[in-house]
Coordinates of C-alpha atoms in Angstrom, one line a residue:
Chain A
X1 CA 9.2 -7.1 29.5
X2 CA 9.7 -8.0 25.5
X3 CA 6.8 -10.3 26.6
X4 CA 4.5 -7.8 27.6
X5 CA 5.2 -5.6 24.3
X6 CA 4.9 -8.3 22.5
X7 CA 1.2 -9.1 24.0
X8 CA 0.3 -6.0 24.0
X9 CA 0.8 -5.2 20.3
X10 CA -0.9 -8.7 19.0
X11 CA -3.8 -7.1 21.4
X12 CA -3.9 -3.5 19.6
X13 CA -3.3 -5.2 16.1
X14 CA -6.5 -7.7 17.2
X15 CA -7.8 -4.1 18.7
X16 CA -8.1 -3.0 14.7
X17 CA -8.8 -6.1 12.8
X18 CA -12.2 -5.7 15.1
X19 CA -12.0 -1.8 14.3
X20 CA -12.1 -3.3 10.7
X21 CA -14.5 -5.8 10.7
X22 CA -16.9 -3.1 13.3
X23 CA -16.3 -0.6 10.3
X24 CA -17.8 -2.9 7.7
X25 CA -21.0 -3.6 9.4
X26 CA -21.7 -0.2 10.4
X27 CA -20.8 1.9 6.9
X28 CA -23.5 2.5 5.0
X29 CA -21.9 2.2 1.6
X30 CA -19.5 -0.1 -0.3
X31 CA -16.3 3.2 -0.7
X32 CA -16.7 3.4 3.2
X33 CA -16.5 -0.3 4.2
X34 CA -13.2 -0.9 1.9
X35 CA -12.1 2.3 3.8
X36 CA -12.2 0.8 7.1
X37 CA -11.2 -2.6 5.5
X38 CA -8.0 -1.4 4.2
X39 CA -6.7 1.3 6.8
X40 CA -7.9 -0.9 9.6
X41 CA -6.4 -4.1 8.7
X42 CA -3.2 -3.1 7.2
X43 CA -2.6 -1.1 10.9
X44 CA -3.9 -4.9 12.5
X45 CA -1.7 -6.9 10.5
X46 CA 1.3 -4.7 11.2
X47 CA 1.2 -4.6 14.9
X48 CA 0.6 -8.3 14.6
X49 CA 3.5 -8.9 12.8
X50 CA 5.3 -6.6 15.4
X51 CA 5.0 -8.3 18.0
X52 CA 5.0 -11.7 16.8
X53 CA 8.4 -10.6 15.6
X54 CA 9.3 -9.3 19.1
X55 CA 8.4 -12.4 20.6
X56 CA 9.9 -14.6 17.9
X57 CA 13.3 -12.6 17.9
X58 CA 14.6 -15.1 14.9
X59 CA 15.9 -13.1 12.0
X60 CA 14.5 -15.6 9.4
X61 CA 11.2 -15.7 11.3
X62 CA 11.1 -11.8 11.5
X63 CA 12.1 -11.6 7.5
X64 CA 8.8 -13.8 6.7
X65 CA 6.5 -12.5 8.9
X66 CA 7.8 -8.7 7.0
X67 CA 7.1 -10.5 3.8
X68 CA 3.6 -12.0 4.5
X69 CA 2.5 -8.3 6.1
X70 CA 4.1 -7.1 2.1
X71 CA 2.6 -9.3 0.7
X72 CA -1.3 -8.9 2.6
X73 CA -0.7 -5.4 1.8
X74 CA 0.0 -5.2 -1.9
X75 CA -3.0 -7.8 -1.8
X76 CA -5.5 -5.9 -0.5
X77 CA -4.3 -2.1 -1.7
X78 CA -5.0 -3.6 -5.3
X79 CA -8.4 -5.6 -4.4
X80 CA -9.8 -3.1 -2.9
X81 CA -8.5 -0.7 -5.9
X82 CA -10.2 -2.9 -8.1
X83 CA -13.7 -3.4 -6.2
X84 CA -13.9 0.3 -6.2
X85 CA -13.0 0.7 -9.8
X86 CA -15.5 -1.5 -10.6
X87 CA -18.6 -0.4 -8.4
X88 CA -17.6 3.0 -9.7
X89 CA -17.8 2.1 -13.7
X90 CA -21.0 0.4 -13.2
X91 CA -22.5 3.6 -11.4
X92 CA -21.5 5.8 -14.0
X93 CA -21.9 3.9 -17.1
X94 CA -25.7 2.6 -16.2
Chain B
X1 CA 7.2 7.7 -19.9
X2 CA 7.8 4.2 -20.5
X3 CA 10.7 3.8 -22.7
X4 CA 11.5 -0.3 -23.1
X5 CA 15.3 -0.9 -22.7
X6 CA 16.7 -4.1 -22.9
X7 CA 17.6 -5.5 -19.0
X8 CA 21.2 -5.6 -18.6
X9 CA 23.1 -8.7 -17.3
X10 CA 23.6 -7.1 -13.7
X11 CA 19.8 -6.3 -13.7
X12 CA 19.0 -10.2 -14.2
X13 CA 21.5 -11.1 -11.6
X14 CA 20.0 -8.5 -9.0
X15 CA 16.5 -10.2 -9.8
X16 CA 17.5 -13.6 -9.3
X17 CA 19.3 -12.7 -6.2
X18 CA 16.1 -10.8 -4.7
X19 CA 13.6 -14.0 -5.9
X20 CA 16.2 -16.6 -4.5
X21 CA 16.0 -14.1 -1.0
X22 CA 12.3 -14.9 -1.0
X23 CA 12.5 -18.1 -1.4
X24 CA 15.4 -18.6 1.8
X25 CA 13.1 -16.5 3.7
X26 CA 9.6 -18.5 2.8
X27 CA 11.3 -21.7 3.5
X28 CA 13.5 -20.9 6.2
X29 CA 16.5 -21.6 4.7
X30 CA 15.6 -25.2 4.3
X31 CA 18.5 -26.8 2.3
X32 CA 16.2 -29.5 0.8
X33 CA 13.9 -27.3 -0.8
X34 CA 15.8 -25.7 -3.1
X35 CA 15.0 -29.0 -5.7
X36 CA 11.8 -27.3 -6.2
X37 CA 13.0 -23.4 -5.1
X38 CA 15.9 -23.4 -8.1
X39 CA 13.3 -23.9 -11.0
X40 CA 10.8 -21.3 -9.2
X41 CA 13.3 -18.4 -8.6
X42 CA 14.1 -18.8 -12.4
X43 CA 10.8 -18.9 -13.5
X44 CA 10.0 -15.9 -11.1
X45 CA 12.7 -14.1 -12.2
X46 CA 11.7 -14.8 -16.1
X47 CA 7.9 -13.6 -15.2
X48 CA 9.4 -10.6 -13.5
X49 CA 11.8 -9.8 -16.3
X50 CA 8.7 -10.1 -19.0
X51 CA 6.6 -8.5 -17.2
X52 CA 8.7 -5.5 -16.4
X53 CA 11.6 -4.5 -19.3
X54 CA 12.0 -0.8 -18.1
X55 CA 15.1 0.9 -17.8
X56 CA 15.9 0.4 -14.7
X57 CA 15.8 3.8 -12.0
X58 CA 18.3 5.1 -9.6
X59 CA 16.8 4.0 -6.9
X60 CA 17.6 6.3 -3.6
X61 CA 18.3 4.8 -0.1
X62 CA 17.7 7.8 1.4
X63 CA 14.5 7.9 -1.0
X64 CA 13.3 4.7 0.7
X65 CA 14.2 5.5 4.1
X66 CA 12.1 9.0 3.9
X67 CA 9.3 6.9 2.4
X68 CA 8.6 3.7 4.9
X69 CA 9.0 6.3 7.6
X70 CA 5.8 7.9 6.1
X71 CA 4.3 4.9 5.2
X72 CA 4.8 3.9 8.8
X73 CA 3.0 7.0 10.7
X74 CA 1.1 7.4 7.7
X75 CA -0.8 3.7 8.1
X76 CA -1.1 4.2 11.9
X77 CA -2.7 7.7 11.0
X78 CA -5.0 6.2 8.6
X79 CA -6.0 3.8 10.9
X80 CA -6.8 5.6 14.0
X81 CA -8.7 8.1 11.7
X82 CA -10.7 5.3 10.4
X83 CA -11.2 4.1 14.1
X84 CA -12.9 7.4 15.4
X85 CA -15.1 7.8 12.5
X86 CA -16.8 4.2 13.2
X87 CA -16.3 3.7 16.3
X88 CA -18.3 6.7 18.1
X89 CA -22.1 6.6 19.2
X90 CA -22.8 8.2 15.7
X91 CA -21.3 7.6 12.6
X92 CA -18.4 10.4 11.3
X93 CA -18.5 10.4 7.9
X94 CA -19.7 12.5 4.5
X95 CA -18.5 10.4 1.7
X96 CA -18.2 12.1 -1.6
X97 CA -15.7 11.8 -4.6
X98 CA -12.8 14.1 -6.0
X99 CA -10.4 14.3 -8.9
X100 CA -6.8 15.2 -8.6
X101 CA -4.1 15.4 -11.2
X102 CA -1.7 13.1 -11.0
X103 CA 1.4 14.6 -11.2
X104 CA 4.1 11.4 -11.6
X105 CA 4.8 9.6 -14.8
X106 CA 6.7 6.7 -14.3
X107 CA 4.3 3.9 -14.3
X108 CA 5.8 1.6 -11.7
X109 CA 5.6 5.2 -9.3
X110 CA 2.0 5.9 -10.4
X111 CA 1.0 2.1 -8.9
X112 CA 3.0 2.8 -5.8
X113 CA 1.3 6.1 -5.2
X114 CA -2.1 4.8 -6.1
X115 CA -2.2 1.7 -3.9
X116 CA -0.6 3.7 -0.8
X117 CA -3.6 6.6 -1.2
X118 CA -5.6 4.1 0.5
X119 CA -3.3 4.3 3.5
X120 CA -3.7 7.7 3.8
X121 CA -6.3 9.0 6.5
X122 CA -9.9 9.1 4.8
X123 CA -8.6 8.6 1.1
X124 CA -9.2 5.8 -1.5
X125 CA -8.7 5.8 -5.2
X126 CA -11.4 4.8 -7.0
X127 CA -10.8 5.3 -10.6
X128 CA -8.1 6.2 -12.8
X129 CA -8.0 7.7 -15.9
X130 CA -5.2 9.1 -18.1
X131 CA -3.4 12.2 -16.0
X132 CA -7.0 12.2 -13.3
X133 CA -7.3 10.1 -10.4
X134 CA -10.5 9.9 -8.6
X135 CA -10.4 9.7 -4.9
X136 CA -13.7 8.8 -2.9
X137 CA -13.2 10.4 0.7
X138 CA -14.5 9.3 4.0
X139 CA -15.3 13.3 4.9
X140 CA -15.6 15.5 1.8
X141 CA -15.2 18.0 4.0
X142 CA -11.7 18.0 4.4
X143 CA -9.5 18.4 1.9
X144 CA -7.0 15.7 1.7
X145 CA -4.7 17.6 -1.2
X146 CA -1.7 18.5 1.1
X147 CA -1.4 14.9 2.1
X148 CA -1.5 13.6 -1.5
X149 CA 1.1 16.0 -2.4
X150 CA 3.1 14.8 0.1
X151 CA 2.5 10.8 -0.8
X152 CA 3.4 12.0 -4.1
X153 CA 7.0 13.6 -3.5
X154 CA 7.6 10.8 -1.0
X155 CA 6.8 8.0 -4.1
X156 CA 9.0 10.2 -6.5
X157 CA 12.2 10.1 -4.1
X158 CA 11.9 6.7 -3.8
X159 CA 12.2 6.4 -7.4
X160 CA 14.8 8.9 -7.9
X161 CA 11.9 11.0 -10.7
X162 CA 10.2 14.1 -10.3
X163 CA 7.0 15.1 -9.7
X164 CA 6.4 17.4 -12.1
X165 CA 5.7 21.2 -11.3
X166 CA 1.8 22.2 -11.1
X167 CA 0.6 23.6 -14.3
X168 CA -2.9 22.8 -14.0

């Protein structure tokens, strides 16, 4: 049963990592893509992380896998923060 | 604003503990590696203690609690919202850009608020200057303020300051 939920949120999680990675082709401008970057992966990585944790059921291994999905967050909330920062100071300076 | 105070002893202590936690839980609690974990917790905690001397806040449990909750539906929210827009035989989208006010003033709350604006559904900061934030939006059309205002009391509990009272 824990199995099952376990598999089934690595699949959603893959589910929006593709979501994700779908988004960035198909937007037709650089705000959109980090949009679908950002929302989609964060979601990804945490169902990942959900049910690897299921499936692990170790606290240690739950407490990492917690701090890698912090860590991939606070990662890619600034990046993309700083891409669009960027982009935007180069539109409206030039 | 940000008012430097001098970190007292307890302060230190509660870093140290929290860096020496990441470390046990990067390594696995590994005895062995604590040769090279002692010298990076104190080095951590010395880059965290530079780079952050503020008085430190009364940080709310409850605060927290109210907030990952939100964080939580908000990120699956986001998601899903992100998900329909692409996903579908045509594209969903009318991107455009906004400016808000920015109501919080601690700084440590304004980089909270600003990061997590790109959880919310359809919403990504894209510049910030002074007391204006600029938000590009995945459908101009809708107007995401409620939400922000939301975020925004949600980041203040956490932080035990208030969002000051609109006086635009």
């Amino acid at each position: 049963m824990i199995d099952v939920l376990s598999a089934l949120l690595v699949l959603a999680g893959v589910g929006f990592y593709l979501t994700g990675s779908i988004g960035l082709l198909r937007l037709p401008d650089l705000y959109s893509r980090l949009h679908a970057l950002t929302k989609a992966d964060n979601l990804g990585l945490g169902l990942l992380v959900a049910g690897l944790a299921l499936h692990s059921q170790e606290l240690l291994t739950v407490l990492k896998l917690l701090l890698i999905w912090l860590a991939v967050l606070a990662a890619s909330a600034a990046s993309a923060h700083l891409i669009a920062r960027h982009a935007r100071r180069q539109e409206t300076t030039s | 604003m940000a008012h430097k105070a001098a970190l007292t002893l307890p302060g230190i202590m509660a870093r140290t503990a929290a860096m020496a936690g990441i470390w046990w839980v990067i390594t696995q609690g590994r005895a062995d590696s604590w040769l090279v974990g002692a010298p990076a917790v104190a080095v951590a905690t010395l880059a965290s203690v530079q780079l952050s001397a503020h008085a430190p806040s009364r940080f709310s449990l409850l605060g927290l609690l109210r907030f990952l909750a939100m964080f939580v539906v908000e990120s699956v929210r986001g998601g899903v919202d992100v998900a329909r827009r692409t996903l579908g035989y045509r594209l969903r989208i009318r991107p455009g850009f906004r400016r808000y006010r920015l109501h919080l003033r601690d700084p440590r709350a304004r980089v909270l608020l600003v990061n997590c604006i790109s959880l919310l559904p359809g919403t990504l900061v894209s510049n910030l200057d002074g007391e204006h934030m600029e938000v590009h939006l995945l459908d101009a059309g809708e107007d995401p303020e409620p939400d922000l205002r939301r975020l925004e009391q949600a980041v203040a509990g956490l932080f035990g300051v208030q969002a000051e009272k609109r006086n635009v």
